[in-house]
PDB file of C-alpha atoms in Angstrom:
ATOM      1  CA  UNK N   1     -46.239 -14.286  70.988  1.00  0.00           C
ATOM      2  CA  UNK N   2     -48.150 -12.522  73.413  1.00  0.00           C
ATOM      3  CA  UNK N   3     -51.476 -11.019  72.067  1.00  0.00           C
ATOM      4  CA  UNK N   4     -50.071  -7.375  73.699  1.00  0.00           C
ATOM      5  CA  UNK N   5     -47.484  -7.316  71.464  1.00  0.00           C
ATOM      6  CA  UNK N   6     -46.732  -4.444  68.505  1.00  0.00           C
ATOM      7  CA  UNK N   7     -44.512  -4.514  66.169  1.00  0.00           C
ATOM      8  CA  UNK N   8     -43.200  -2.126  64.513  1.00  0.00           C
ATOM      9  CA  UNK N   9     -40.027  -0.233  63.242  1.00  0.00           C
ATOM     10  CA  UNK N  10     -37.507   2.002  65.291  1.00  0.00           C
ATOM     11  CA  UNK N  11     -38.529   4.316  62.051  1.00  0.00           C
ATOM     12  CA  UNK N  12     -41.954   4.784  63.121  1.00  0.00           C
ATOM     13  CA  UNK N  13     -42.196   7.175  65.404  1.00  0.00           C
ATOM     14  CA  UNK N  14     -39.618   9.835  63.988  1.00  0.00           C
ATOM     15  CA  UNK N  15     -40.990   9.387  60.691  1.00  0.00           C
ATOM     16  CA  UNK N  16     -44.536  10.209  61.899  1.00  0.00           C
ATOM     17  CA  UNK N  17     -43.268  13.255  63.834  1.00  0.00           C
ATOM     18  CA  UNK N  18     -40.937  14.354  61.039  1.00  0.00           C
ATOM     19  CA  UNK N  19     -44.500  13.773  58.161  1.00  0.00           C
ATOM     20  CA  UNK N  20     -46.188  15.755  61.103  1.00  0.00           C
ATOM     21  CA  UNK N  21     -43.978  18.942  61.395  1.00  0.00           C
ATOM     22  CA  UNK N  22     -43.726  19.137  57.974  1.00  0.00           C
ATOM     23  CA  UNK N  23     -47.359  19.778  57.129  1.00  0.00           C
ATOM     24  CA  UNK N  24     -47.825  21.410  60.060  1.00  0.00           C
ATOM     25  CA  UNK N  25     -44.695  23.891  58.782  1.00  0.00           C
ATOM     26  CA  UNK N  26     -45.120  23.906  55.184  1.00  0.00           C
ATOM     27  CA  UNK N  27     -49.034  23.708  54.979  1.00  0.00           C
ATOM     28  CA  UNK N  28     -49.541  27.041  56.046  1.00  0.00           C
ATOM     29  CA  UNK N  29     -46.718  29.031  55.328  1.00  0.00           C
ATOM     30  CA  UNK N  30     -46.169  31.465  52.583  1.00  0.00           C
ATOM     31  CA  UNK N  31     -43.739  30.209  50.454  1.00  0.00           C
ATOM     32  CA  UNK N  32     -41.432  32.591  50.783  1.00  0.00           C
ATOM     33  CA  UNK N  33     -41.283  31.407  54.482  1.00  0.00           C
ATOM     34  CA  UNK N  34     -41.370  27.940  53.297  1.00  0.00           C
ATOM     35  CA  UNK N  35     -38.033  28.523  51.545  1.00  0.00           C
ATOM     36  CA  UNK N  36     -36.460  30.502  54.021  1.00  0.00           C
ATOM     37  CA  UNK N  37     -37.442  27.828  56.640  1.00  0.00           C
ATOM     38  CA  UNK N  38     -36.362  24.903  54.625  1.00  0.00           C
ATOM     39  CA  UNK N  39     -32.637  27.111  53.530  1.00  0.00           C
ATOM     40  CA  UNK N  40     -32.056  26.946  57.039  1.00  0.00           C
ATOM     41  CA  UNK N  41     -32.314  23.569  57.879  1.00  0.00           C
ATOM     42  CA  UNK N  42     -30.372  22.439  55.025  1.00  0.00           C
ATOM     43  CA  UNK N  43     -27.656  24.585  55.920  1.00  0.00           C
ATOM     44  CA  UNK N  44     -27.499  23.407  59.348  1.00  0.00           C
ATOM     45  CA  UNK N  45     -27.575  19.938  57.796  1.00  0.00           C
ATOM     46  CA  UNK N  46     -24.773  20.721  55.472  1.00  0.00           C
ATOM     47  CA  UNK N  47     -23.000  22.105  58.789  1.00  0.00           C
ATOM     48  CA  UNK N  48     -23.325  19.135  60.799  1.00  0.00           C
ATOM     49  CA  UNK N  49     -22.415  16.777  57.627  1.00  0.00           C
ATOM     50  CA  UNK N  50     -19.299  18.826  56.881  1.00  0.00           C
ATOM     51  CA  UNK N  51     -18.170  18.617  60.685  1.00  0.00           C
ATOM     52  CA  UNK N  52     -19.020  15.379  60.935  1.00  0.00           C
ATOM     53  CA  UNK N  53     -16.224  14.222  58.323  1.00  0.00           C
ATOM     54  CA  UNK N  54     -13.644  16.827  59.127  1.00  0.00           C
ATOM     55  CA  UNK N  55     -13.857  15.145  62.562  1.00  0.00           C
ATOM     56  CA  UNK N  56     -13.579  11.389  60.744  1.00  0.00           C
ATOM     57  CA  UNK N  57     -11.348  12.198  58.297  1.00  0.00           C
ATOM     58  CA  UNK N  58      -9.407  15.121  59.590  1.00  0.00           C
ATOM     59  CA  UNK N  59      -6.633  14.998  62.150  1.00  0.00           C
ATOM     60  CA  UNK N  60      -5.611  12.763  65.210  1.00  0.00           C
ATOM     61  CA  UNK N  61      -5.602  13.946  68.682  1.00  0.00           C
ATOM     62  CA  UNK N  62      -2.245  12.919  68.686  1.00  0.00           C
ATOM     63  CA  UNK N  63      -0.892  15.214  65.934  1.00  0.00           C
ATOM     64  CA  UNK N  64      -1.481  18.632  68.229  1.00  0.00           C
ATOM     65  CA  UNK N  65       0.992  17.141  70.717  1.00  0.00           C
ATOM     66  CA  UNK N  66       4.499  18.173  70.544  1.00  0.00           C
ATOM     67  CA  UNK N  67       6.748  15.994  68.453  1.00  0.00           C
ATOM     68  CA  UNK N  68       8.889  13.304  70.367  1.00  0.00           C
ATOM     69  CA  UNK N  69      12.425  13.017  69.791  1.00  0.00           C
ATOM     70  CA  UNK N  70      13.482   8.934  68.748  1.00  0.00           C
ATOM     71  CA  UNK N  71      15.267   8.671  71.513  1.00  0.00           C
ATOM     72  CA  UNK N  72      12.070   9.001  73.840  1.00  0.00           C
ATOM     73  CA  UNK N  73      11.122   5.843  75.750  1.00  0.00           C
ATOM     74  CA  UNK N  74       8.165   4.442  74.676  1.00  0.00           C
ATOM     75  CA  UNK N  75       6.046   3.063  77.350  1.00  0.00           C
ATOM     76  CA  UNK N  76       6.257  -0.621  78.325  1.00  0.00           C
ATOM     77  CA  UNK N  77       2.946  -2.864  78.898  1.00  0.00           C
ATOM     78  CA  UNK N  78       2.795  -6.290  80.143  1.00  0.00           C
ATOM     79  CA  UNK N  79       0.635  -7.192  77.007  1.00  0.00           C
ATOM     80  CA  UNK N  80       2.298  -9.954  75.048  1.00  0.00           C
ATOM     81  CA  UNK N  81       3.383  -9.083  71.224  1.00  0.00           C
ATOM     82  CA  UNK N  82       2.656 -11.702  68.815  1.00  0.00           C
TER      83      UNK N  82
END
């Protein structure tokens, strides 16, 4: 190895970030701000989650489109079908 090298997690950085806004945020904040502040993010959390699997669990682009009568051709590739 080269004497240069570091090693360390993809973790480290966000986590030191994420330790450092948080005492910077909830050191010195009342704690009714502390709550208020931390209500918020987990809401927007619980937004993003909740989104997040109504988009993976929720409908197919496919299912807006207008239904297609049987008799419809169905379009031919040159792919092989085993």
């Amino acid at each position: 190895m080269h004497e240069a090298s570091i090693l360390a997690s993809r973790w480290d950085l966000p986590v030191d970030v994420g330790r450092l806004l948080w005492a910077v945020i909830f050191g010195h904040l009342p704690t009714w701000a502390r709550y208020t502040v931390l209500a918020v993010f987990l809401t927007l959390l619980t937004h993003a989650l909740l989104g997040w699997l109504r988009d993976r669990s929720g409908a197919t682009p496919d299912d807006d489109a207008p239904a297609q009568d049987d008799d419809t051709a169905v379009h031919e590739s040159g792919a092989g079908v085993r």
